[in-house]
Amino acid sequence: MATSQKANITKATTSNFWTKTIYIFKLFGPLVRVLRLVDDRAKEIIIKSFGENEDKYKKVFEIIDKRWESQLHHILHAAGHYLNLEFFYSNSYLSEDLEVMNGLYQVMQRLLRTRDEQQKVMNQLLCME
């Protein structure tokens, strides 16, 4: 057996390796499951998986929040959220969410050339409510 293989086996059999592995599964397991379900409760589940010990997840939450604000938080996501029928019909207050509605209006202004086109789309959206 090669020296590098022995080193890998030694790493895999140490308790430190398994402690880190369990940490990763506790952190990312719930996140992946929730993201697959398009659920917005990922943080809540992560908090519970670490027994509400903020030291275990605080840095990861900062990374998630920073990425959300800089890359994922976009008017297109807001418009998509409004136009997703699952969210539209399960949340009767969606049309009162300023962030979602502003995103929808901004996307409409970019995609629809005239005020007339924008008004027609708005009338159709109002018929859905």
mmCIF file of C-alpha atoms in Angstrom:
data_model
loop_
_atom_site.group_PDB
_atom_site.id
_atom_site.type_symbol
_atom_site.label_atom_id
_atom_site.label_comp_id
_atom_site.label_asym_id
_atom_site.label_seq_id
_atom_site.Cartn_x
_atom_site.Cartn_y
_atom_site.Cartn_z
ATOM 1 C CA MET A 1 0.000 0.000 0.000
ATOM 2 C CA ALA A 2 1.358 3.442 -0.947
ATOM 3 C CA THR A 3 2.250 5.980 1.715
ATOM 4 C CA SER A 4 -0.423 8.434 0.521
ATOM 5 C CA GLN A 5 -3.097 5.737 0.793
ATOM 6 C CA LYS A 6 -2.005 4.948 4.350
ATOM 7 C CA ALA A 7 -2.146 8.642 5.204
ATOM 8 C CA ASN A 8 -5.685 8.886 3.813
ATOM 9 C CA ILE A 9 -6.785 5.833 5.807
ATOM 10 C CA THR A 10 -5.268 7.317 8.946
ATOM 11 C CA LYS A 11 -7.096 10.607 8.337
ATOM 12 C CA ALA A 12 -10.399 8.815 7.766
ATOM 13 C CA THR A 13 -10.097 6.827 10.983
ATOM 14 C CA THR A 14 -9.328 9.724 13.328
ATOM 15 C CA SER A 15 -12.052 11.191 15.499
ATOM 16 C CA ASN A 16 -11.187 14.699 14.274
ATOM 17 C CA PHE A 17 -12.073 13.670 10.717
ATOM 18 C CA TRP A 18 -15.454 12.331 11.824
ATOM 19 C CA THR A 19 -16.153 15.344 14.024
ATOM 20 C CA LYS A 20 -15.624 17.622 11.034
ATOM 21 C CA THR A 21 -17.686 15.320 8.819
ATOM 22 C CA ILE A 22 -20.610 15.369 11.263
ATOM 23 C CA TYR A 23 -20.344 19.163 11.449
ATOM 24 C CA ILE A 24 -20.526 19.437 7.657
ATOM 25 C CA PHE A 25 -23.527 17.095 7.452
ATOM 26 C CA LYS A 26 -25.359 18.970 10.206
ATOM 27 C CA LEU A 27 -24.687 22.239 8.463
ATOM 28 C CA PHE A 28 -25.258 21.398 4.825
ATOM 29 C CA GLY A 29 -27.640 18.430 5.063
ATOM 30 C CA PRO A 30 -30.617 20.536 6.141
ATOM 31 C CA LEU A 31 -29.633 23.316 3.757
ATOM 32 C CA VAL A 32 -29.553 20.994 0.750
ATOM 33 C CA ARG A 33 -32.839 19.293 1.711
ATOM 34 C CA VAL A 34 -34.583 22.617 2.163
ATOM 35 C CA LEU A 35 -33.206 24.107 -1.031
ATOM 36 C CA ARG A 36 -34.444 21.076 -2.918
ATOM 37 C CA LEU A 37 -37.907 21.703 -1.571
ATOM 38 C CA VAL A 38 -37.649 25.432 -2.376
ATOM 39 C CA ASP A 39 -38.273 26.116 1.258
ATOM 40 C CA ASP A 40 -37.296 29.339 3.003
ATOM 41 C CA ARG A 41 -36.761 27.791 6.450
ATOM 42 C CA ALA A 42 -33.155 26.594 5.923
ATOM 43 C CA LYS A 43 -31.713 28.803 8.638
ATOM 44 C CA GLU A 44 -34.307 27.702 11.172
ATOM 45 C CA ILE A 45 -33.495 24.047 10.516
ATOM 46 C CA ILE A 46 -29.731 24.675 10.733
ATOM 47 C CA ILE A 47 -30.212 26.486 14.043
ATOM 48 C CA LYS A 48 -32.138 23.509 15.428
ATOM 49 C CA SER A 49 -29.561 20.999 14.156
ATOM 50 C CA PHE A 50 -26.889 22.777 16.216
ATOM 51 C CA GLY A 51 -29.047 23.024 19.326
ATOM 52 C CA GLU A 52 -29.321 26.803 18.903
ATOM 53 C CA ASN A 53 -25.561 27.214 19.526
ATOM 54 C CA GLU A 54 -24.942 30.361 17.483
ATOM 55 C CA ASP A 55 -21.164 29.899 17.490
ATOM 56 C CA LYS A 56 -21.618 26.810 15.289
ATOM 57 C CA TYR A 57 -23.503 28.537 12.458
ATOM 58 C CA LYS A 58 -22.951 32.298 12.756
ATOM 59 C CA LYS A 59 -20.100 32.539 10.210
ATOM 60 C CA VAL A 60 -21.970 30.401 7.683
ATOM 61 C CA PHE A 61 -25.075 32.594 8.040
ATOM 62 C CA GLU A 62 -22.930 35.654 7.345
ATOM 63 C CA ILE A 63 -21.697 34.017 4.127
ATOM 64 C CA ILE A 64 -25.245 33.040 3.103
ATOM 65 C CA ASP A 65 -26.572 36.541 3.821
ATOM 66 C CA LYS A 66 -23.716 38.226 1.969
ATOM 67 C CA ARG A 67 -24.231 36.018 -1.068
ATOM 68 C CA TRP A 68 -27.991 36.592 -0.962
ATOM 69 C CA GLU A 69 -27.563 40.349 -0.877
ATOM 70 C CA SER A 70 -24.876 40.539 -3.556
ATOM 71 C CA GLN A 71 -25.819 37.806 -6.035
ATOM 72 C CA LEU A 72 -29.184 36.223 -5.450
ATOM 73 C CA HIS A 73 -31.313 39.142 -4.349
ATOM 74 C CA HIS A 74 -32.427 40.455 -7.700
ATOM 75 C CA ILE A 75 -35.556 41.977 -9.200
ATOM 76 C CA LEU A 76 -35.915 38.928 -11.428
ATOM 77 C CA HIS A 77 -36.152 36.672 -8.373
ATOM 78 C CA ALA A 78 -38.801 38.943 -6.868
ATOM 79 C CA ALA A 79 -40.849 38.887 -10.083
ATOM 80 C CA GLY A 80 -40.435 35.118 -10.345
ATOM 81 C CA HIS A 81 -41.620 34.737 -6.763
ATOM 82 C CA TYR A 82 -44.777 36.698 -7.539
ATOM 83 C CA LEU A 83 -45.440 34.805 -10.772
ATOM 84 C CA ASN A 84 -44.881 31.376 -9.190
ATOM 85 C CA LEU A 85 -48.446 30.138 -8.732
ATOM 86 C CA GLU A 86 -47.538 28.039 -5.695
ATOM 87 C CA PHE A 87 -46.421 31.157 -3.828
ATOM 88 C CA PHE A 88 -49.073 33.376 -5.370
ATOM 89 C CA TYR A 89 -52.032 31.299 -4.175
ATOM 90 C CA SER A 90 -50.543 30.203 -0.850
ATOM 91 C CA ASN A 91 -49.725 33.747 0.311
ATOM 92 C CA SER A 92 -52.683 36.109 0.262
ATOM 93 C CA TYR A 93 -50.408 38.991 1.326
ATOM 94 C CA LEU A 94 -47.937 38.592 -1.541
ATOM 95 C CA SER A 95 -49.274 41.658 -3.360
ATOM 96 C CA GLU A 96 -48.598 43.689 -0.190
ATOM 97 C CA ASP A 97 -44.906 42.687 -0.102
ATOM 98 C CA LEU A 98 -43.154 45.858 -1.288
ATOM 99 C CA GLU A 99 -39.909 44.095 -2.183
ATOM 100 C CA VAL A 100 -41.691 41.547 -4.367
ATOM 101 C CA MET A 101 -43.971 44.092 -6.006
ATOM 102 C CA ASN A 102 -41.146 46.562 -6.701
ATOM 103 C CA GLY A 103 -39.174 43.755 -8.336
ATOM 104 C CA LEU A 104 -42.178 42.794 -10.449
ATOM 105 C CA TYR A 105 -42.760 46.396 -11.567
ATOM 106 C CA GLN A 106 -39.090 46.930 -12.421
ATOM 107 C CA VAL A 107 -39.003 43.766 -14.528
ATOM 108 C CA MET A 108 -42.196 44.816 -16.306
ATOM 109 C CA GLN A 109 -40.707 48.237 -17.067
ATOM 110 C CA ARG A 110 -37.635 46.606 -18.588
ATOM 111 C CA LEU A 111 -39.491 43.989 -20.617
ATOM 112 C CA LEU A 112 -42.582 45.879 -21.730
ATOM 113 C CA ARG A 113 -41.896 48.826 -23.996
ATOM 114 C CA THR A 114 -44.976 50.961 -23.539
ATOM 115 C CA ARG A 115 -47.188 52.010 -20.662
ATOM 116 C CA ASP A 116 -50.094 50.436 -22.546
ATOM 117 C CA GLU A 117 -48.387 47.019 -22.556
ATOM 118 C CA GLN A 118 -47.542 47.396 -18.870
ATOM 119 C CA GLN A 119 -51.144 48.277 -18.035
ATOM 120 C CA LYS A 120 -52.486 45.284 -19.977
ATOM 121 C CA VAL A 121 -50.208 42.933 -18.050
ATOM 122 C CA MET A 122 -51.180 44.559 -14.738
ATOM 123 C CA ASN A 123 -54.866 44.113 -15.582
ATOM 124 C CA GLN A 124 -54.262 40.431 -16.309
ATOM 125 C CA LEU A 125 -52.375 40.011 -13.033
ATOM 126 C CA LEU A 126 -55.206 41.670 -11.131
ATOM 127 C CA CYS A 127 -57.644 39.168 -12.645
ATOM 128 C CA MET A 128 -55.627 36.361 -11.022
ATOM 129 C CA GLU A 129 -56.211 37.702 -7.501
#
